[in-house]
């Protein structure tokens, strides 16, 4: 390789220029991440992803189901492992005998169902993979009532567009409770169930007892645990910070298909 | 513009004989010729391009290739750094249908990648995902435009498809690369065979693969044909392969930049910015 004084100084200049530019760009990206506009611009990608995922697969496409051989030895618990809430603890102490699932909001027939009543309904059992937004996954066997069956009982009003899950677990010192929401495509999906059993046993507290939702074509944070109430709404703008879920309010995507 | 550059490009390629007859010693870097100042000289029927060619520089990269190249570079940088941010949320790689199969992790990085390598700098998964999933679209869109352009403009057929003599010269090209010797004169006007094969592998192998393995991580896209991710051993295998393929791209970029540095960094950079590339005389360094 030829080198001359001029070449060397040009090279050094170029090197410094590149390093300086890279550092400035990185600082810029970091600052932009904290701005109000950038997340909105990048949100275009989220909308494109949502549209593309819906184009690529049908509304009722099924998530892969596995065999017992694929079950994870232990189903990982993430997020809340035991809600720090006296009311919940009192319900748990009594094996959730006094717990009632309320279904209300934009429905013609509000419902209140006990765990025994839910377990008496026709159930679906599925072995599916739970994909966490963090990147890990676990395979478990879930048994529960199809959400579609409960919605048919409650009969949504024409204005209803979303199903909101209100949960028992407080997420911060202020007592903000976990919540999540899905649209009717996912609510009526055959694999969307309200699960009360995991791997053939009653759902453990660490995994969301007495009831958690399974939304098999989305990421784990959509699958609310410790469900107390299901509310049908026309918009979730007035719930929490208005983004449709606890993690959505922290900047995660509402549609968690990827 | 596209048609003009295509004509320009083909013309300049058709004149190596004229160029080769000149015995120029080392050609120093001349003031950058702007496209505008060069183009009229290359108008069909004009003999002026021969003069240009004899002065040792020609129009190497068409404008679309240059623009797409730099968009691709920016997108890959952002995808890598935001990808490492996402990786840090669970800095473990597994093989199989889930992370918890009963077998040990494939790879583990206790503290994840340092924050200076991630985008954003601190731990911020939600924002890392926004960057990543936005620029994934940039990469895909840019790549599609590149492939369509390369086929339509015959960039693919002319410059990237190896010729018969290319295939025969593989052995020599490997030796030349190992000895850090680079083609000069007429031979420097086109990509060498290893370069062609590497670009083709990256464009049609590695990049589609890394994108496909990204899709495999989507529970919704996994439902398009339930079980398709088992082709690579399952979803967590796909995540591992996505990671490995990303580093294979980094390895490509490092080798690519190394080759750029040792084969005339200013000339190479200029050709990817303005399109002009100057060629040294063969006689300065006889290869055979």
Short mmCIF file of C-alpha atoms in Angstrom, two decimals, chain A residues 5 46-47 56-57 66 77 86 93 105 107 113 122 129 158 166 168 171 174 180 193 213 235 238 243 246 256:
data_model
loop_
_atom_site.label_atom_id
_atom_site.label_comp_id
_atom_site.label_asym_id
_atom_site.label_seq_id
_atom_site.Cartn_x
_atom_site.Cartn_y
_atom_site.Cartn_z
CA UNK A 5 2.39 12.51 3.65
CA UNK A 46 -45.63 -0.02 13.43
CA UNK A 47 -48.64 0.79 11.30
CA UNK A 56 -50.00 -11.76 5.01
CA UNK A 57 -52.28 -13.85 7.21
CA UNK A 66 -47.45 -28.28 19.79
CA UNK A 77 -43.43 -16.20 35.07
CA UNK A 86 -54.86 -6.77 49.76
CA UNK A 93 -56.45 -16.93 50.38
CA UNK A 105 -69.31 -1.78 29.19
CA UNK A 107 -72.82 -5.00 26.17
CA UNK A 113 -69.25 -15.30 36.53
CA UNK A 122 -67.24 -25.71 27.16
CA UNK A 129 -45.80 -20.96 22.43
CA UNK A 158 -72.96 -2.10 17.85
CA UNK A 166 -58.73 -4.86 33.75
CA UNK A 168 -55.65 -6.91 39.79
CA UNK A 171 -47.68 -1.82 38.53
CA UNK A 174 -49.29 5.10 42.48
CA UNK A 180 -54.74 -4.54 28.05
CA UNK A 193 -59.28 -18.21 25.53
CA UNK A 213 -56.16 -14.36 28.50
CA UNK A 235 -62.32 3.60 22.19
CA UNK A 238 -59.88 7.52 28.13
CA UNK A 243 -52.72 3.85 24.42
CA UNK A 246 -50.09 -0.63 30.54
CA UNK A 256 -47.86 -6.75 19.18
#
